[in-house]
Coordinates of C-alpha atoms in Angstrom, one line a residue:
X1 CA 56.4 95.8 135.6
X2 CA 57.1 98.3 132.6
X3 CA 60.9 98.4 133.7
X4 CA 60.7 94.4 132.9
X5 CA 59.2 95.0 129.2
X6 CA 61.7 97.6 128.6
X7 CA 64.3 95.1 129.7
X8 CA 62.9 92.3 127.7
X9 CA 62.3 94.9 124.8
X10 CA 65.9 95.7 124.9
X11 CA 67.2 91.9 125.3
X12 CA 65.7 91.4 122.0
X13 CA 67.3 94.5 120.8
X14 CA 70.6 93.1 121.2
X15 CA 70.1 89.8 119.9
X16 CA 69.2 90.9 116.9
X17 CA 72.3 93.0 116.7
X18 CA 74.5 90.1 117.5
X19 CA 72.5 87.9 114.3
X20 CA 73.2 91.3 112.5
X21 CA 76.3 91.5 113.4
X22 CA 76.9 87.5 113.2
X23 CA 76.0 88.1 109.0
X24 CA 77.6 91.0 108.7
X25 CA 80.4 89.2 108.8
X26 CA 80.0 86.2 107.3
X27 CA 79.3 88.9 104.2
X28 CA 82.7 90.3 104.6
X29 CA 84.6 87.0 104.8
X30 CA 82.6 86.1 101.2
X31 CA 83.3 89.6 99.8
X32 CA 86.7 89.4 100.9
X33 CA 87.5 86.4 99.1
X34 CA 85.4 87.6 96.0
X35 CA 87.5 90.1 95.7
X36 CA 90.8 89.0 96.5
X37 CA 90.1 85.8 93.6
X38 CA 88.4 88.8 91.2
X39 CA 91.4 90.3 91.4
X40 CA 94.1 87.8 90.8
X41 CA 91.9 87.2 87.5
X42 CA 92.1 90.4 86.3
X43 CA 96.0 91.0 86.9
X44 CA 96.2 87.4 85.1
X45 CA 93.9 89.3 81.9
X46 CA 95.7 92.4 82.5
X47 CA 99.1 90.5 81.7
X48 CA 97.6 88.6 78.9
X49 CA 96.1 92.0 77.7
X50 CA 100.0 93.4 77.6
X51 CA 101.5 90.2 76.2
X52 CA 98.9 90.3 73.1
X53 CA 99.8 94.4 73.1
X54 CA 103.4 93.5 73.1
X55 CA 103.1 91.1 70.0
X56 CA 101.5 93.6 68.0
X57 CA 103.1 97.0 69.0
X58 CA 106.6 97.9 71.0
X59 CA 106.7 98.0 74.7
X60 CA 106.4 101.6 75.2
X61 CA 103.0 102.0 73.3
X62 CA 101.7 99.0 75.0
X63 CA 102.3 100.0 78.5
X64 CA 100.7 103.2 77.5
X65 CA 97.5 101.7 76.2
X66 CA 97.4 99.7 79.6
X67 CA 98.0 102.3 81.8
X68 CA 95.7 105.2 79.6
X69 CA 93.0 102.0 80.1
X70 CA 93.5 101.9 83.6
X71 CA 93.5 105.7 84.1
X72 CA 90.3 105.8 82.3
X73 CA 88.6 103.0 84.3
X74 CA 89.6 104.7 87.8
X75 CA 88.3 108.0 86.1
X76 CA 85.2 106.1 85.8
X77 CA 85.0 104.7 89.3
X78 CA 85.7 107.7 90.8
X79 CA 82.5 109.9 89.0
X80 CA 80.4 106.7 90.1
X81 CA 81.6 106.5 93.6
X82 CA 81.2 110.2 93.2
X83 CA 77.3 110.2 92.3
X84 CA 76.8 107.3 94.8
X85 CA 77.8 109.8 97.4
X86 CA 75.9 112.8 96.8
X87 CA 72.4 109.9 95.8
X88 CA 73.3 108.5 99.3
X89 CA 73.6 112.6 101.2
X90 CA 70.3 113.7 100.0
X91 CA 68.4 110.5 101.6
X92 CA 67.8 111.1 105.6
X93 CA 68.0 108.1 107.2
X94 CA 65.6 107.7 110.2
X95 CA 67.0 105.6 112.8
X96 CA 64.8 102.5 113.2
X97 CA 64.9 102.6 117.3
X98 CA 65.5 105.7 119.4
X99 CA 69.0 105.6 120.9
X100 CA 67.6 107.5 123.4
X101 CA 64.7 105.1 123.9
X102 CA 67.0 102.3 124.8
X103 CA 69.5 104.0 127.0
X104 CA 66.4 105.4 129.0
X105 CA 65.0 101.6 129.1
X106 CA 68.9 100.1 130.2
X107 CA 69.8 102.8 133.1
X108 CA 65.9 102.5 134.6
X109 CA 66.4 99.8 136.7
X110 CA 70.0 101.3 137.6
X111 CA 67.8 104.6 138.9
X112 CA 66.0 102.0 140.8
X113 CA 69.3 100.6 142.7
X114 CA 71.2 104.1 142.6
X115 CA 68.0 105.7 144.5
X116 CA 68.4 103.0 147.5
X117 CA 72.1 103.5 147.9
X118 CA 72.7 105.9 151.0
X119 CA 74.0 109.4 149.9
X120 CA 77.4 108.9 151.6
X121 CA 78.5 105.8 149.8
X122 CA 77.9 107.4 146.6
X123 CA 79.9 110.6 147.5
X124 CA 83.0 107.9 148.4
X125 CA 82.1 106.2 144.9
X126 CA 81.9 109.3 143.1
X127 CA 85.0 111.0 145.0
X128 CA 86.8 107.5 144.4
X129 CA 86.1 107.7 140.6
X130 CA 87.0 111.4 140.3
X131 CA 90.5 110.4 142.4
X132 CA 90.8 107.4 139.9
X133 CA 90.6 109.3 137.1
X134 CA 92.6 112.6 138.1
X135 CA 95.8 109.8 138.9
X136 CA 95.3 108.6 135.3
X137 CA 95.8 111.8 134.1
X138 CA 99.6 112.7 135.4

């Protein structure tokens, strides 16, 4: 009877991955097209940015006021993505169901099945398996 809960208990384990999974990525498809859009609007202000440059100084000071601003801004993305990491190191995460939990409550009823099988036919599965694998190998 307590083999049935765990199975159930597990059942509703992986449903709820699948929905997790299911909206993980629908949130991917959004962000991907968030960001492919964000960016084509800022390479259209990054060219307006140089035209306007362009007007006002020669082309060689522009480009290197866009490309100092550019250096700058990945300067600063890389000491947030920085501090993000080492915020995100010092937090232990606790896993919110024990792996070892639900592998115990998936392989009990194959105990169950395994134990009934007569000792010979799972040496010839086992030998078969090893023999499988070995022939892989080469």
């Amino acid at each position: 009877m307590h083999a049935l809960f765990r199975l159930l208990a597990v059942g509703r384990l992986a449903a709820s991955a699948r929905t997790h999974a299911r909206l993980a990525g629908l949130r991917a498809a959004f962000a991907a097209a968030v960001l492919a859009l964000s960016l084509a609007g800022i390479a259209f202000l990054v060219a307006a940015g140089y035209q306007w440059l362009r007007w006002r100084l020669p082309a060689p000071e522009a480009s290197a006021i866009v490309g100092g601003g550019f250096l700058v801004l990945a300067l600063l993305v890389a000491v947030a993505g920085y501090l993000v990491v080492r915020r995100q190191r010092r937090r232990t995460e606790v896993p919110a169901v024990d792996p070892a939990a639900i592998g115990l409550a998936t392989l009990a009823p194959l105990a169950g099945v395994v134990s009934r099988i007569p000792p010979g036919v799972l040496a010839a599965a086992v030998a078969g398996f090893v023999y499988g694998m070995r022939a892989r190998e080469k």
